[in-house]
Steps between C-alpha positions, in 0.01 A plus 500: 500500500787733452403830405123504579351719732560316859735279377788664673747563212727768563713470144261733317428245275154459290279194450423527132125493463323391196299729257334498172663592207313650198145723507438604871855392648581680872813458410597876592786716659238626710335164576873376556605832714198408718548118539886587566381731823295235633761252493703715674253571753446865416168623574368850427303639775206730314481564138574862333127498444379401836770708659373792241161469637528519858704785490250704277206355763711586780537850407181583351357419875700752604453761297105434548574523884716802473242676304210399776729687733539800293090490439425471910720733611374756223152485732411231241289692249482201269317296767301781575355545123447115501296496796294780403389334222449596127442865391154623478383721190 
């Protein structure tokens, strides 16, 4: 079991693992990048995308909450206007 994930092989060396050949082969650098990092145990913690996300949640939250604070300490006019209800003609 030398070079597969658990199979305690500290060499560096890679199990070669079959693929098609032809029309729909996975027989890519980036497929082989990928299955090289798992052999070697690398593991990435939170994809760009993921990562992307909760930062852009994370902030919008508080810019919402730092403009709340800005409306309620301005006597809160917004609320006000809401809570009177629509404008009569």
């Amino acid at each position: 079991m030398e070079g597969r994930p658990g199979g305690g092989s500290s060499s560096g060396s890679y199990s070669q693992i079959p693929v098609r050949t032809g029309m729909g082969s996975v027989n890519s650098p980036a497929v082989s990048v990928r299955l090289e990092a798992y052999d070697i145990g690398e593991k990435k913690c939170i994809s760009d995308v993921r990562r992307t996300f909760c930062l852009f949640v994370t902030f919008d939250l508080l810019f919402i909450t730092m403009l709340w604070i800005i409306e309620l300490n301005n006597g809160a006019p917004a609320v006000k206007q809401i809570r009177a209800g629509p404008p009569r003609a």
